[in-house]
């Protein structure tokens, strides 16, 4: 299992939000880690050190085919829910 701790400059996957009707499924996009905040801001670990119980929040520069966008406090999820990040699968 890859090391879950993100660091600035690493490339991870961001899961795009699909459309509600399913016309566009959520997809993995390449993203560069832009920041690793010191503390978590989402419940149930609001105020806890980043990485508590494997919850790693990261700022990301997401590289979509249509353009880039920036996102802060993106949650880690192995389940690859829309709007979360994970490590790329190893080839
Ligand atoms: Zn992925």
PDB file of C-alpha atoms and ligand atoms in Angstrom:
ATOM      1  CA  UNK A   1       0.000   0.000   0.000  1.00  0.00           C
ATOM      2  CA  UNK A   2       1.469   3.376  -0.946  1.00  0.00           C
ATOM      3  CA  UNK A   3       2.387   5.923   1.665  1.00  0.00           C
ATOM      4  CA  UNK A   4      -0.758   7.962   2.305  1.00  0.00           C
ATOM      5  CA  UNK A   5       0.999  11.153   3.389  1.00  0.00           C
ATOM      6  CA  UNK A   6       0.936  13.734   0.578  1.00  0.00           C
ATOM      7  CA  UNK A   7       3.697  16.261   0.029  1.00  0.00           C
ATOM      8  CA  UNK A   8       3.919  19.376  -2.094  1.00  0.00           C
ATOM      9  CA  UNK A   9       4.733  18.660  -5.717  1.00  0.00           C
ATOM     10  CA  UNK A  10       3.590  15.034  -5.757  1.00  0.00           C
ATOM     11  CA  UNK A  11       1.171  13.969  -8.461  1.00  0.00           C
ATOM     12  CA  UNK A  12      -2.027  12.327  -7.255  1.00  0.00           C
ATOM     13  CA  UNK A  13      -5.458  11.574  -8.681  1.00  0.00           C
ATOM     14  CA  UNK A  14      -8.418  13.854  -8.123  1.00  0.00           C
ATOM     15  CA  UNK A  15     -11.854  12.326  -8.733  1.00  0.00           C
ATOM     16  CA  UNK A  16     -14.057  14.664 -10.705  1.00  0.00           C
ATOM     17  CA  UNK A  17     -17.714  15.033  -9.831  1.00  0.00           C
ATOM     18  CA  UNK A  18     -19.877  13.338 -12.430  1.00  0.00           C
ATOM     19  CA  UNK A  19     -23.133  14.883 -13.530  1.00  0.00           C
ATOM     20  CA  UNK A  20     -26.138  13.881 -11.391  1.00  0.00           C
ATOM     21  CA  UNK A  21     -27.878  12.205 -14.324  1.00  0.00           C
ATOM     22  CA  UNK A  22     -24.809  10.148 -15.122  1.00  0.00           C
ATOM     23  CA  UNK A  23     -24.146  11.694 -18.546  1.00  0.00           C
ATOM     24  CA  UNK A  24     -20.594  12.214 -17.346  1.00  0.00           C
ATOM     25  CA  UNK A  25     -19.257   9.695 -14.846  1.00  0.00           C
ATOM     26  CA  UNK A  26     -16.753  10.814 -12.252  1.00  0.00           C
ATOM     27  CA  UNK A  27     -13.223  10.291 -13.503  1.00  0.00           C
ATOM     28  CA  UNK A  28      -9.681  10.332 -12.226  1.00  0.00           C
ATOM     29  CA  UNK A  29      -7.748  13.465 -13.123  1.00  0.00           C
ATOM     30  CA  UNK A  30      -4.100  14.231 -12.606  1.00  0.00           C
ATOM     31  CA  UNK A  31      -3.476  16.729  -9.831  1.00  0.00           C
ATOM     32  CA  UNK A  32      -0.400  18.289  -8.278  1.00  0.00           C
ATOM     33  CA  UNK A  33      -0.297  18.754  -4.518  1.00  0.00           C
ATOM     34  CA  UNK A  34       0.023  22.492  -3.835  1.00  0.00           C
ATOM     35  CA  UNK A  35      -0.177  22.482  -0.049  1.00  0.00           C
ATOM     36  CA  UNK A  36      -0.511  20.131   2.869  1.00  0.00           C
ATOM     37  CA  UNK A  37      -2.301  21.995   5.654  1.00  0.00           C
ATOM     38  CA  UNK A  38      -1.237  21.503   9.250  1.00  0.00           C
ATOM     39  CA  UNK A  39      -4.721  20.814  10.534  1.00  0.00           C
ATOM     40  CA  UNK A  40      -7.881  19.180   9.265  1.00  0.00           C
ATOM     41  CA  UNK A  41     -10.966  21.338   8.906  1.00  0.00           C
ATOM     42  CA  UNK A  42     -13.652  18.733   8.177  1.00  0.00           C
ATOM     43  CA  UNK A  43     -15.668  16.782  10.706  1.00  0.00           C
ATOM     44  CA  UNK A  44     -15.176  14.484  12.521  1.00  0.00           C
ATOM     45  CA  UNK A  45     -11.524  15.578  12.806  1.00  0.00           C
ATOM     46  CA  UNK A  46     -11.939  19.358  12.638  1.00  0.00           C
ATOM     47  CA  UNK A  47      -8.892  20.901  14.323  1.00  0.00           C
ATOM     48  CA  UNK A  48      -6.925  17.642  14.528  1.00  0.00           C
ATOM     49  CA  UNK A  49      -3.464  17.386  12.959  1.00  0.00           C
ATOM     50  CA  UNK A  50      -3.556  16.575   9.265  1.00  0.00           C
ATOM     51  CA  UNK A  51      -3.225  12.825   8.784  1.00  0.00           C
ATOM     52  CA  UNK A  52      -5.259  11.883  11.847  1.00  0.00           C
ATOM     53  CA  UNK A  53      -6.615   8.368  11.256  1.00  0.00           C
ATOM     54  CA  UNK A  54      -5.379   8.502   7.681  1.00  0.00           C
ATOM     55  CA  UNK A  55      -7.412  11.593   6.841  1.00  0.00           C
ATOM     56  CA  UNK A  56      -5.009  13.586   4.701  1.00  0.00           C
ATOM     57  CA  UNK A  57      -6.284  16.904   3.402  1.00  0.00           C
ATOM     58  CA  UNK A  58      -4.366  18.476   0.529  1.00  0.00           C
ATOM     59  CA  UNK A  59      -4.533  21.499  -1.711  1.00  0.00           C
ATOM     60  CA  UNK A  60      -4.543  20.452  -5.361  1.00  0.00           C
ATOM     61  CA  UNK A  61      -4.005  21.939  -8.788  1.00  0.00           C
ATOM     62  CA  UNK A  62      -6.280  19.715 -10.836  1.00  0.00           C
ATOM     63  CA  UNK A  63      -5.372  19.223 -14.475  1.00  0.00           C
ATOM     64  CA  UNK A  64      -8.531  18.646 -16.481  1.00  0.00           C
ATOM     65  CA  UNK A  65      -8.452  18.256 -20.252  1.00  0.00           C
ATOM     66  CA  UNK A  66     -10.591  21.413 -20.437  1.00  0.00           C
ATOM     67  CA  UNK A  67      -8.524  23.432 -18.025  1.00  0.00           C
ATOM     68  CA  UNK A  68      -7.037  23.625 -14.572  1.00  0.00           C
ATOM     69  CA  UNK A  69      -8.619  24.509 -11.303  1.00  0.00           C
ATOM     70  CA  UNK A  70      -7.389  24.874  -7.780  1.00  0.00           C
ATOM     71  CA  UNK A  71      -8.924  23.320  -4.745  1.00  0.00           C
ATOM     72  CA  UNK A  72      -7.988  23.453  -1.061  1.00  0.00           C
ATOM     73  CA  UNK A  73      -8.663  20.972   1.714  1.00  0.00           C
ATOM     74  CA  UNK A  74      -9.434  18.081  -0.589  1.00  0.00           C
ATOM     75  CA  UNK A  75     -10.058  14.927   1.444  1.00  0.00           C
ATOM     76  CA  UNK A  76      -8.268  11.637   0.825  1.00  0.00           C
ATOM     77  CA  UNK A  77     -10.486   8.672  -0.057  1.00  0.00           C
ATOM     78  CA  UNK A  78      -9.435   5.198  -1.104  1.00  0.00           C
ATOM     79  CA  UNK A  79     -13.028   4.657  -2.235  1.00  0.00           C
ATOM     80  CA  UNK A  80     -12.475   7.300  -4.901  1.00  0.00           C
ATOM     81  CA  UNK A  81     -15.583   9.347  -4.208  1.00  0.00           C
ATOM     82  CA  UNK A  82     -16.112  12.432  -6.347  1.00  0.00           C
ATOM     83  CA  UNK A  83     -14.250  15.435  -4.997  1.00  0.00           C
ATOM     84  CA  UNK A  84     -11.528  13.447  -3.197  1.00  0.00           C
ATOM     85  CA  UNK A  85      -7.946  12.505  -4.003  1.00  0.00           C
ATOM     86  CA  UNK A  86      -6.014   9.208  -3.960  1.00  0.00           C
ATOM     87  CA  UNK A  87      -2.654   7.871  -5.093  1.00  0.00           C
ATOM     88  CA  UNK A  88      -2.441   6.725  -8.711  1.00  0.00           C
ATOM     89  CA  UNK A  89      -2.646   2.988  -9.141  1.00  0.00           C
ATOM     90  CA  UNK A  90       0.761   1.396  -9.482  1.00  0.00           C
ATOM     91  CA  UNK A  91       1.397  -0.119 -12.876  1.00  0.00           C
TER      92      UNK A  91
HETATM   93 ZN1  LIG B   1      -7.386   7.241  -9.790  1.00  0.00          ZN
END
